[in-house]
Short mmCIF file of C-alpha atoms and ligand atoms in Angstrom, two decimals:
data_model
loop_
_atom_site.label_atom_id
_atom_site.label_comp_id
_atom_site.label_asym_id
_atom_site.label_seq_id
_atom_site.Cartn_x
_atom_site.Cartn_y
_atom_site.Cartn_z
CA UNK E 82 0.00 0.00 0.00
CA UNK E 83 1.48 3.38 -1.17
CA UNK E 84 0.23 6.61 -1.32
CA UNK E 85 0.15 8.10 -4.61
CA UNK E 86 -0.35 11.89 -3.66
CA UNK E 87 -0.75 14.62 -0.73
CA UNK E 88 -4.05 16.43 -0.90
CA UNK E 89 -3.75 19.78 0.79
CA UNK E 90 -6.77 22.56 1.69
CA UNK E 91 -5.77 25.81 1.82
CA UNK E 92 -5.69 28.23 5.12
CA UNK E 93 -6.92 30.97 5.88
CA UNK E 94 -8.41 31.99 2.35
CA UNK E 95 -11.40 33.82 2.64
CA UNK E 96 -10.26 36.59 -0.03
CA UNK E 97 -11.17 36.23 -3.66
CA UNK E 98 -9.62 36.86 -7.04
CA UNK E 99 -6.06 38.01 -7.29
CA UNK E 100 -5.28 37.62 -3.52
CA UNK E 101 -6.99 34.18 -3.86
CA UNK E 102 -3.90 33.45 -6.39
CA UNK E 103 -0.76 34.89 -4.85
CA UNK E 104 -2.29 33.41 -1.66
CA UNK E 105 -1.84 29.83 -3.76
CA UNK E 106 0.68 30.70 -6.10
CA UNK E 107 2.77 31.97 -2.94
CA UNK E 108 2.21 28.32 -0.85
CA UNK E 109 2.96 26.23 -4.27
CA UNK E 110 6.00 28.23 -4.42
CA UNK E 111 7.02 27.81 -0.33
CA UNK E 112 6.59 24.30 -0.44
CA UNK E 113 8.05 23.62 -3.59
CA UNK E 114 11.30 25.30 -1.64
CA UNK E 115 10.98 23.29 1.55
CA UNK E 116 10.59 20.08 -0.58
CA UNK E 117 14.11 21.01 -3.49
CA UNK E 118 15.51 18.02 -2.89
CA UNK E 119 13.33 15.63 -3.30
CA UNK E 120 13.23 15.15 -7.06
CA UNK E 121 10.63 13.33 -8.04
CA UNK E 122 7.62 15.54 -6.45
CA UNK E 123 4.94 17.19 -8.50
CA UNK E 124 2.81 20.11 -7.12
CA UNK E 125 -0.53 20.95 -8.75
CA UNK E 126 -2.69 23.88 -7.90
CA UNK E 127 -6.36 24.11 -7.95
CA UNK E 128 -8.29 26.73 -6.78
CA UNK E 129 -9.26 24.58 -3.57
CA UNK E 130 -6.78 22.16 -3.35
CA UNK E 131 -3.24 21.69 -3.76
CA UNK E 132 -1.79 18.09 -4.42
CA UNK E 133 1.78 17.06 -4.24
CA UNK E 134 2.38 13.65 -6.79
CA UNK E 135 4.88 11.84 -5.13
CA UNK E 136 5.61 9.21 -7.73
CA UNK E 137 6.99 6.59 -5.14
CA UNK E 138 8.60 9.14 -2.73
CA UNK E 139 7.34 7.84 0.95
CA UNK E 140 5.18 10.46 2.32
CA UNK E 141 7.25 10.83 6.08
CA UNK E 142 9.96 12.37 5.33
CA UNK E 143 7.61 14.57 3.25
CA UNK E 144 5.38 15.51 5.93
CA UNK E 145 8.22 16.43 8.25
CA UNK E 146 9.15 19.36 6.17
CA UNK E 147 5.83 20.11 5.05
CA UNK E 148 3.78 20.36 8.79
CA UNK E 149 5.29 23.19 8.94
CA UNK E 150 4.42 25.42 6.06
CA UNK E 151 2.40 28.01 6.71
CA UNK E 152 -1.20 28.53 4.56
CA UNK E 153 -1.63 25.22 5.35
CA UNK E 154 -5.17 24.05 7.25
CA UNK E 155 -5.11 20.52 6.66
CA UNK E 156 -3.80 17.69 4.32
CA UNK E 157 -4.06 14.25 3.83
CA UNK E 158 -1.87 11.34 2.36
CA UNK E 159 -4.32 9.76 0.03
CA UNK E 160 -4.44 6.87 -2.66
CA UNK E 161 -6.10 7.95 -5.79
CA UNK E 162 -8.23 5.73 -8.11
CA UNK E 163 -10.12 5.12 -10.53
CA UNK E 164 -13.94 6.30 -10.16
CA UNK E 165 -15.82 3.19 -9.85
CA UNK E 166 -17.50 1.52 -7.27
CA UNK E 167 -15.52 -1.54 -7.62
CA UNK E 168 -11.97 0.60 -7.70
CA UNK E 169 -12.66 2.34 -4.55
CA UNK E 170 -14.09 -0.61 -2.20
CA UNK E 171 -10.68 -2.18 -3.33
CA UNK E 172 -8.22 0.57 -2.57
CA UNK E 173 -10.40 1.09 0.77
CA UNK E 174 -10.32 -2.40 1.63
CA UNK E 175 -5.90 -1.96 1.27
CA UNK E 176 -5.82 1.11 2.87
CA UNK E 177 -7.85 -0.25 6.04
CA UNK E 178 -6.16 -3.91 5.84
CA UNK E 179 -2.95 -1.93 6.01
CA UNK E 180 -3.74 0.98 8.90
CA UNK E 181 -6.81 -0.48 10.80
CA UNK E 182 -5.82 -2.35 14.39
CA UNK E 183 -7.76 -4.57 16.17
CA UNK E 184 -9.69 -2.50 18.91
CA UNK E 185 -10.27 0.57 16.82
CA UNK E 186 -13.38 2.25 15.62
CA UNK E 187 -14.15 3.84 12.38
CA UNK E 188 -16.39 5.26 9.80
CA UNK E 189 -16.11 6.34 6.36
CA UNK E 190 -16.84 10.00 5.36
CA UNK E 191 -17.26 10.72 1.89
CA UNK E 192 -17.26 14.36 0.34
CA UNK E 193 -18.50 14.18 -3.34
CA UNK E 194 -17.29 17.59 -5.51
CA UNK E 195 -18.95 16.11 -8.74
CA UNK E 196 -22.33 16.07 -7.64
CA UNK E 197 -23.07 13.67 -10.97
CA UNK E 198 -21.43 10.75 -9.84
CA UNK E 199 -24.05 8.05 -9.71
CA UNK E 200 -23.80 7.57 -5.46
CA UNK E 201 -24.69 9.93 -3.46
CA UNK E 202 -22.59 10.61 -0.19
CA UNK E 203 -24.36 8.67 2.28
CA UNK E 204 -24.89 5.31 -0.43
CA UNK E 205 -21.19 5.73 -0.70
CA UNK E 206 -20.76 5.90 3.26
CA UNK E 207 -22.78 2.82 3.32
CA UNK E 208 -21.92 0.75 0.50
CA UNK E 209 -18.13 0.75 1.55
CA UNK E 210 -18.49 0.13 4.79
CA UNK E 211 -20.52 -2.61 3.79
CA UNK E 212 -17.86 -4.07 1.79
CA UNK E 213 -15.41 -3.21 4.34
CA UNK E 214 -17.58 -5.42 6.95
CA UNK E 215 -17.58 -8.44 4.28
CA UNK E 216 -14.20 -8.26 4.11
CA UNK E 217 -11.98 -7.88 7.30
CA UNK E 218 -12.83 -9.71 10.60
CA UNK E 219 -13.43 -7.43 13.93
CA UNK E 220 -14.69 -3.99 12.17
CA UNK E 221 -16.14 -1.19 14.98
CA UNK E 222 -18.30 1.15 13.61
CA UNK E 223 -18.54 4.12 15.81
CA UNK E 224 -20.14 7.18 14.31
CA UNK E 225 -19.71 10.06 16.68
CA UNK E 226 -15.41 9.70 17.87
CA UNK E 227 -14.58 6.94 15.77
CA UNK E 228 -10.53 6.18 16.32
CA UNK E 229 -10.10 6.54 12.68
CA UNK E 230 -12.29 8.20 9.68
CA UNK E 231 -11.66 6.42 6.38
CA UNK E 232 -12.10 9.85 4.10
CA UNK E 233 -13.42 9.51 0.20
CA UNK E 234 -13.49 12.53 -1.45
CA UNK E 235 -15.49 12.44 -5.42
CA UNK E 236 -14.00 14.88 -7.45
CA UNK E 237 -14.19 15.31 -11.02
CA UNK E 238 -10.83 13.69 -12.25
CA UNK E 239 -11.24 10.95 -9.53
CA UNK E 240 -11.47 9.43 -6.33
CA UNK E 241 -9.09 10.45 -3.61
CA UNK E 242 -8.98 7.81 -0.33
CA UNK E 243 -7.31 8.47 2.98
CA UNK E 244 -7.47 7.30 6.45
CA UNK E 245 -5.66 10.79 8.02
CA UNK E 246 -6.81 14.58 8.52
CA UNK E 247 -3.84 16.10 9.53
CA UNK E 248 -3.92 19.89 10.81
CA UNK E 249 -1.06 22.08 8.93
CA UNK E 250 0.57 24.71 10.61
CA UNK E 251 -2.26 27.41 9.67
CA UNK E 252 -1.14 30.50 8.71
CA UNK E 253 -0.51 32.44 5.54
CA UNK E 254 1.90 31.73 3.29
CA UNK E 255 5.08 33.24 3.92
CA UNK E 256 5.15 36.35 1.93
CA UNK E 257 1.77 37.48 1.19
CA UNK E 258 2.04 39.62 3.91
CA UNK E 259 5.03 41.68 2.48
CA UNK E 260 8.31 42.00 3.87
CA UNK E 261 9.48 43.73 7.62
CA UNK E 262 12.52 43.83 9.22
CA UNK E 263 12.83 41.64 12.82
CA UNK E 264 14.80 42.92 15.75
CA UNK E 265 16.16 39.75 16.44
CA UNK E 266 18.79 38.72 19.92
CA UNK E 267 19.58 35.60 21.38
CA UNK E 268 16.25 35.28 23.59
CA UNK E 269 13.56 33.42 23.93
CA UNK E 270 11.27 36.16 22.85
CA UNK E 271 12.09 37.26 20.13
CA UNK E 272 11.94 34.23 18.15
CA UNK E 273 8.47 33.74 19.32
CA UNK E 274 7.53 36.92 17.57
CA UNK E 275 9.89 35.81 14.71
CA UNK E 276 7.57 33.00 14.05
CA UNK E 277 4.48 34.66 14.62
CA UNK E 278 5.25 37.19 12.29
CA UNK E 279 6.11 34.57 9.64
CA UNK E 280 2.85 32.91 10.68
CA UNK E 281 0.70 35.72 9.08
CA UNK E 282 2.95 35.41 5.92
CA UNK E 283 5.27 38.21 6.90
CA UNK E 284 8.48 37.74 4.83
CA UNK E 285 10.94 38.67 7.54
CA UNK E 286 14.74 39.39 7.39
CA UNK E 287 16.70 39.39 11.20
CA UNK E 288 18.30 42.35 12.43
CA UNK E 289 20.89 41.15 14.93
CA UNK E 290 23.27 44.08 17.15
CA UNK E 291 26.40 42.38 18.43
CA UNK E 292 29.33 43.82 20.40
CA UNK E 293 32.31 42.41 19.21
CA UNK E 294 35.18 41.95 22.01
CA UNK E 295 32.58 42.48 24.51
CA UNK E 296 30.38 39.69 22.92
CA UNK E 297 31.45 36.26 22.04
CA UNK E 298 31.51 34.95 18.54
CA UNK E 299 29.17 31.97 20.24
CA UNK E 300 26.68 34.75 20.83
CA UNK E 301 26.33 35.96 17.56
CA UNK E 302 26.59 32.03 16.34
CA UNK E 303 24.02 31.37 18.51
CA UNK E 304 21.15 34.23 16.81
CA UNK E 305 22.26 32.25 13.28
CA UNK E 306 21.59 28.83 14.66
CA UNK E 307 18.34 30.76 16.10
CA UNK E 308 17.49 31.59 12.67
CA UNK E 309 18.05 28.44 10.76
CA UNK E 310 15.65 27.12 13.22
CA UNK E 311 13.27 29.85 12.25
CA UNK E 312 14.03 28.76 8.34
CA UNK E 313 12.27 25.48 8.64
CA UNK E 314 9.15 27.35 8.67
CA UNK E 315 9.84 30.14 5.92
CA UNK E 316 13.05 28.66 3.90
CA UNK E 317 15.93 30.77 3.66
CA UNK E 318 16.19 34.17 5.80
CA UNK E 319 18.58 37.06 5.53
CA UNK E 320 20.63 37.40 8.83
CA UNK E 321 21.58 40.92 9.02
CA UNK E 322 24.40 41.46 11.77
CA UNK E 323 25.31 45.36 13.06
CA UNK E 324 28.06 45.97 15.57
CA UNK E 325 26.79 47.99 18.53
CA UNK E 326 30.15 48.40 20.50
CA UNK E 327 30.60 52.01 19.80
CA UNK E 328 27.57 52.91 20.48
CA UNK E 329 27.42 51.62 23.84
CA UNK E 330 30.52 52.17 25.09
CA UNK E 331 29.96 56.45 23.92
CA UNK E 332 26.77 56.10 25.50
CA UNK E 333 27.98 54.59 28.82
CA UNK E 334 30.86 56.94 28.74
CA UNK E 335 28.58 60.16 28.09
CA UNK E 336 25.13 59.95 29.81
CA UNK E 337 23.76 59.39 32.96
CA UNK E 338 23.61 55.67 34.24
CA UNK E 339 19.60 55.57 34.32
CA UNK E 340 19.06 56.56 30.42
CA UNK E 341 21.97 54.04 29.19
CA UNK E 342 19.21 51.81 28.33
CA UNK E 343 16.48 53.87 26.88
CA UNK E 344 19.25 55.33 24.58
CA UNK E 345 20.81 52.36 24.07
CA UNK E 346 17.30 51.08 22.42
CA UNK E 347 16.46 54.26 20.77
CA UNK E 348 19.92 53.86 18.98
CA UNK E 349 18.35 50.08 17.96
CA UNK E 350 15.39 50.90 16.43
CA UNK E 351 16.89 54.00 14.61
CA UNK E 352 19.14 51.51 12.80
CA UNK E 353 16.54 48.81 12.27
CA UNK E 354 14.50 51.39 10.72
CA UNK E 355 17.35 52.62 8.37
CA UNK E 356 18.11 48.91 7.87
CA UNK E 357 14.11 48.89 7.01
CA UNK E 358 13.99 51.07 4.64
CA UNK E 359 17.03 50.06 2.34
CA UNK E 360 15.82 46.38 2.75
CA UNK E 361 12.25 47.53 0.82
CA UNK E 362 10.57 46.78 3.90
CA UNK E 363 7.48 48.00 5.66
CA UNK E 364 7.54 47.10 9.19
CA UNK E 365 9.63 46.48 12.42
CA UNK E 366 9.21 43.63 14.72
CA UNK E 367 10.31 42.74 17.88
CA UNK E 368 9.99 40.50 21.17
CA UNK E 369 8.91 43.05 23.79
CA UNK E 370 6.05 41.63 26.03
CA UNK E 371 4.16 44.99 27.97
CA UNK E 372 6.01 44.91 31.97
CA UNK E 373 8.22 42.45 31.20
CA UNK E 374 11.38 44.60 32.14
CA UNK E 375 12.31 47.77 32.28
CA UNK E 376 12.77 48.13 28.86
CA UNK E 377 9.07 47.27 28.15
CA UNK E 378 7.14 49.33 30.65
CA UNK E 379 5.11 51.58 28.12
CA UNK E 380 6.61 54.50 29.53
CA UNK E 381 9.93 52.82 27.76
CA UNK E 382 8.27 51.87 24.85
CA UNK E 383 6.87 55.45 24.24
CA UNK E 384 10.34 57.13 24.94
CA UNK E 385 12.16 54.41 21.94
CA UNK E 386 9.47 54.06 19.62
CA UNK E 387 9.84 58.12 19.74
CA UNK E 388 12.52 57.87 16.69
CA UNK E 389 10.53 56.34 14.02
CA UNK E 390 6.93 56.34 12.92
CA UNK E 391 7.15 53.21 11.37
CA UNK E 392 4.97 51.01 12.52
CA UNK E 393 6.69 48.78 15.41
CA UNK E 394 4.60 45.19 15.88
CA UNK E 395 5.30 43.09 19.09
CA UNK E 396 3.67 39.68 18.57
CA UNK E 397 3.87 38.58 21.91
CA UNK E 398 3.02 41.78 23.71
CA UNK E 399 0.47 40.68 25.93
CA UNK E 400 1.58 37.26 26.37
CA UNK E 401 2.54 35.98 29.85
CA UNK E 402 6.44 34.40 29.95
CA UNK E 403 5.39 30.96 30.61
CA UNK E 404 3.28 31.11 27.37
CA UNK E 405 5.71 32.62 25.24
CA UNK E 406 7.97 29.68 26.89
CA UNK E 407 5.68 26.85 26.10
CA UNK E 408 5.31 28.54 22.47
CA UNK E 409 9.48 28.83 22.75
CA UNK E 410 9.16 24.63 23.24
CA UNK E 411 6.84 24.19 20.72
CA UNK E 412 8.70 25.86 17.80
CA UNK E 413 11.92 24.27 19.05
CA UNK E 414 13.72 27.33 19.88
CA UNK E 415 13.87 27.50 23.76
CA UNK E 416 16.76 25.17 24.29
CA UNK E 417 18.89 27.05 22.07
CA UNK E 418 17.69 30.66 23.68
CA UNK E 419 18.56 29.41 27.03
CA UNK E 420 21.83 28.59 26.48
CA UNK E 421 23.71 31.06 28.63
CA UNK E 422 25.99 33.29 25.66
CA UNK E 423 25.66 37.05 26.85
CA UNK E 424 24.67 39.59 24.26
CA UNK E 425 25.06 43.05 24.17
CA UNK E 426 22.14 44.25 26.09
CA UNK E 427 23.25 42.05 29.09
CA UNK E 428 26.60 43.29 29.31
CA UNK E 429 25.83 46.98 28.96
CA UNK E 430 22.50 46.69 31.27
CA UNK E 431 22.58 49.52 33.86
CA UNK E 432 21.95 48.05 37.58
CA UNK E 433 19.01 50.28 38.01
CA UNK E 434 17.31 51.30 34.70
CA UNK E 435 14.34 53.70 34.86
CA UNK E 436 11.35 52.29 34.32
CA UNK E 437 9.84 55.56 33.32
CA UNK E 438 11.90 57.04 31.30
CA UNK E 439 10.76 61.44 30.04
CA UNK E 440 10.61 61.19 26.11
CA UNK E 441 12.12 64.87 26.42
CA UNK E 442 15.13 63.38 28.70
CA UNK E 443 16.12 60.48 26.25
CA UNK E 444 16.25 63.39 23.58
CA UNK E 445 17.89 66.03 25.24
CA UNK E 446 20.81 63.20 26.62
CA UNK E 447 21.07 61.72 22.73
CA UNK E 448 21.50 65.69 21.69
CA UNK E 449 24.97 65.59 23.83
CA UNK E 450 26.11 62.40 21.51
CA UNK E 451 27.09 62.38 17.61
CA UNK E 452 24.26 60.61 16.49
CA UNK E 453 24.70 60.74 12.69
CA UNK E 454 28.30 59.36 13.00
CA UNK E 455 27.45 57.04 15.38
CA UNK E 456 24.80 55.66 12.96
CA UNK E 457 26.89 55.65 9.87
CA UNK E 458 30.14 53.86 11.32
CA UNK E 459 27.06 51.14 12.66
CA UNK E 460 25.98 51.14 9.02
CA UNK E 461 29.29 50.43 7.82
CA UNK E 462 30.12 47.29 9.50
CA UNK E 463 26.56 45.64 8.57
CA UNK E 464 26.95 41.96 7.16
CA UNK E 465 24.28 40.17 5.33
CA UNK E 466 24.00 36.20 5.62
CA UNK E 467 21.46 34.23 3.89
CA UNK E 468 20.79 31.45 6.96
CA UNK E 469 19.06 28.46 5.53
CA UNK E 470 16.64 25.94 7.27
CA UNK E 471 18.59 23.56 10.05
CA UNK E 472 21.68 25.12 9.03
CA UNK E 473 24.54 24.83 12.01
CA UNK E 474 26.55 27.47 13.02
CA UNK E 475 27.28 27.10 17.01
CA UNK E 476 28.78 23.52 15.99
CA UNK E 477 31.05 25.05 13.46
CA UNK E 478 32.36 27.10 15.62
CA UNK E 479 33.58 24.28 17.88
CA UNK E 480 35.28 22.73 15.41
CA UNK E 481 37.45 25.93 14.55
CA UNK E 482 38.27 25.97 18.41
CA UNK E 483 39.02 22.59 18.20
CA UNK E 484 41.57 23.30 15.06
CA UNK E 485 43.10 26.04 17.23
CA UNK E 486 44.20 24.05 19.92
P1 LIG G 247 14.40 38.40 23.96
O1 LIG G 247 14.09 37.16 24.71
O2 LIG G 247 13.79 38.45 22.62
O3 LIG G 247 15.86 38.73 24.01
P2 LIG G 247 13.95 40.02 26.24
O4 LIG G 247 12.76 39.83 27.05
O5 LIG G 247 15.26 39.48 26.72
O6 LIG G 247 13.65 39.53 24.76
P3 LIG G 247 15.18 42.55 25.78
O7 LIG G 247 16.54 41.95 25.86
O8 LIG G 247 14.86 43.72 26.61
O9 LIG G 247 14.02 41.55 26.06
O10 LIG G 247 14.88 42.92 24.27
C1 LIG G 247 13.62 43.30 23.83
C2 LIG G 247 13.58 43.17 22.34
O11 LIG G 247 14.55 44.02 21.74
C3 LIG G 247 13.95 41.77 21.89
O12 LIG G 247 12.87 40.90 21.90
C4 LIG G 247 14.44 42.04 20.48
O13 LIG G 247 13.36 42.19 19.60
C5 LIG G 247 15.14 43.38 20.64
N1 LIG G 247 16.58 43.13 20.92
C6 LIG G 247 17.19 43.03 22.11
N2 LIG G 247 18.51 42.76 21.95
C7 LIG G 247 18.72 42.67 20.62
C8 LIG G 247 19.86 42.41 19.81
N3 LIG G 247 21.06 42.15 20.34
N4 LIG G 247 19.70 42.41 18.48
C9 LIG G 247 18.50 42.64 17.92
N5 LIG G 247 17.40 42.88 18.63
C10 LIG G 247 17.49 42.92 19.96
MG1 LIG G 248 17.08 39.71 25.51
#
């Protein structure tokens, strides 16, 4: 028994017309990418389907990639045949004899899009289960929470038989959403948001400040490896890395200890946003959850989100810390967060930051520094990486140390 295809029903698609089509044109395209190497794959769009061929490929190692593609609501492994009676009892009867065990119940649900075919939905519920009973020893019907539904679905070039529904990762396709820029560090929020950005087809590209001698070349290894996690839901992503040393070493040298950190962050967002705009891109992200620290009181917020009027979107802003931890799990990024490399924000904290910071304050204290040069010797140190699903970059770096000794 082999499955000859993957049927796949679109998300979240309640537009029409030409946002109907880059919604599927975009997901054909996505999954094609997540699937490149496995070569004998067909995808086929219809307008409210998708199917993959897989011309002997086993669908497991398929499925692992493709869970995780977002635009997808559900999908199905399915066996397609012939449309006659006698074709489908037969390919139901080898689909069951291979997946049914002894103690389950079932039932078969059949969906009918050609509305000609001579059986009507419920004589086709009936009739194979009928056949089903004549055939295999110890059947259990069960009709309200059967253990497995045996799914027949009439369409017009055939009929498609599967014994799974499974749920996709929901969504919209990466990139019908446009493109933003994503203040990425090596935390557990900020992936979080990172994903749920993606998740509402947000094309996103990481903006990562490191502090090079006072960070570690495992910390800035560590927001790749973050990333390449992040790919396996979007493909590829830019990693955009922008040294931060000078900035806050002139800040800690020139202002007063409690507006290191609200200066600090308005320095952050100013280059994101510069970084925004030469990227083509339309938005700013970033991991701040409302009262978290003292960095995300909305007095704070109000005094750093003072620099730009772009708009600023925080995913997990009202989420508590043990959800966006359980979320972390989930997506597979919390082990790697919680691996104890310091980044720049940690190592330049103030002891006592205000939690209120005066939006008048953090301007007239930035007015004492060179901003523009500041900003443009940033700029010039910027390094683009294209990071690309599972991709390992802490692990490299322990083989160079390794070399070295
Ligand atoms: P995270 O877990 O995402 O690091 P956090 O709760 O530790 O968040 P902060 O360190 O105060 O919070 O950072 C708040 C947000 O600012 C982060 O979620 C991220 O979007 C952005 N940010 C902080 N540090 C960096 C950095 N080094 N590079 C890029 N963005 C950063
Ligand atoms: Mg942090």
């Amino acid at each position: 028994m082999q499955y000859t295809e993957i049927m796949i029903r679109y998300g979240e698609l309640s537009t029409k017309g030409k946002n109907r089509k880059d919604f599927i044109n975009r997901l054909a395209s996505n999954v094609q990418k997540v699937l490149h190497d496995f070569p004998d794959l067909k995808i086929q769009t219809h307008h409210d389907r998708m199917h993959i061929l897989l011309d002997g490929t086993p669908f497991e190692p398929v499925n692992d990639r493709l869970k995780l593609v977002f635009g997808i609501q559900t999908y199905s492994p399915v066996i397609k045949t012939e449309k006659s009676l006698e074709a489908i009892e037969k390919t139901a009867l080898e689909l069951m004899q291979a997946t049914y065990k002894a103690g389950m119940t079932f039932k078969v649900n059949t969906r009918r899009s050609d509305h000609k075919f001579i059986y009507d939905t419920n004589q086709l519920n009936q009739m194979v289960a009928d056949y089903l009973y004549n055939h295999m020893e110890g059947l259990q019907a069960e009709m309200k929470h059967p253990d497995m539904v045996l799914l027949l679905e009439i369409r017009q070039d055939g009929a498609y038989i599967s014994n799974q529904l499974l749920h996709g990762a929901g969504g919209m396709p990466v990139g019908t959403a446009g493109k933003a820029v994503m203040m990425l560090s090596g935390g557990i929020d900020s992936p979080v948001a990172s994903y749920l950005a993606m998740k509402r087809g947000v094309n996103i590209e990481m903006v990562h400040f490191f502090s090079p001698p006072y960070t570690s070349e495992k910390a800035l290894a560590k927001a790749k490896e973050l990333t390449s996690i992040l790919a396996k839901y979007s493909g590829r992503i830019n990693f955009i890395e922008v040294p931060f040393a000078e900035i806050q070493e002139t800040i800690k040298e020139k202002l007063p200890e409690g507006y290191l950190m609200t200066v600090q962050r308005r320095f952050m967002l100013r280059l994101a946003d510069i970084i925004r705009e030469k990227r083509h891109a339309l938005a700013i992200f970033n991991g701040e959850s409302v009262g978290q620290v003292a960095s995300q009181t909305l007095e704070s917020m109000a005094a750093i989100n003072d620099v730009t009027t772009t708009p600023v979107l925080r995913p997990v802003a009202t989420m508590d810390k043990t959800e966006i931890i359980a979320k972390a799990e989930e997506i597979g990024t919390f082990d790697l967060s919680i691996q104890p490399f310091e980044d720049c924000c940690t190592i330049f904290a103030p002891p006592r930051p205000k939690t209120k910071p005066k939006i008048d304050k953090a301007r007239e204290y930035e007015s004492r520094l060179d901003v523009d040069g500041l900003i443009e010797r940033a700029l010039a140190g910027v390094k683009v990486t294209p990071v690309y699903p599972g991709q390992s970059f802490l692990d490299d770096l322990a083989e160079e140390d390794a070399d070295l000794l």
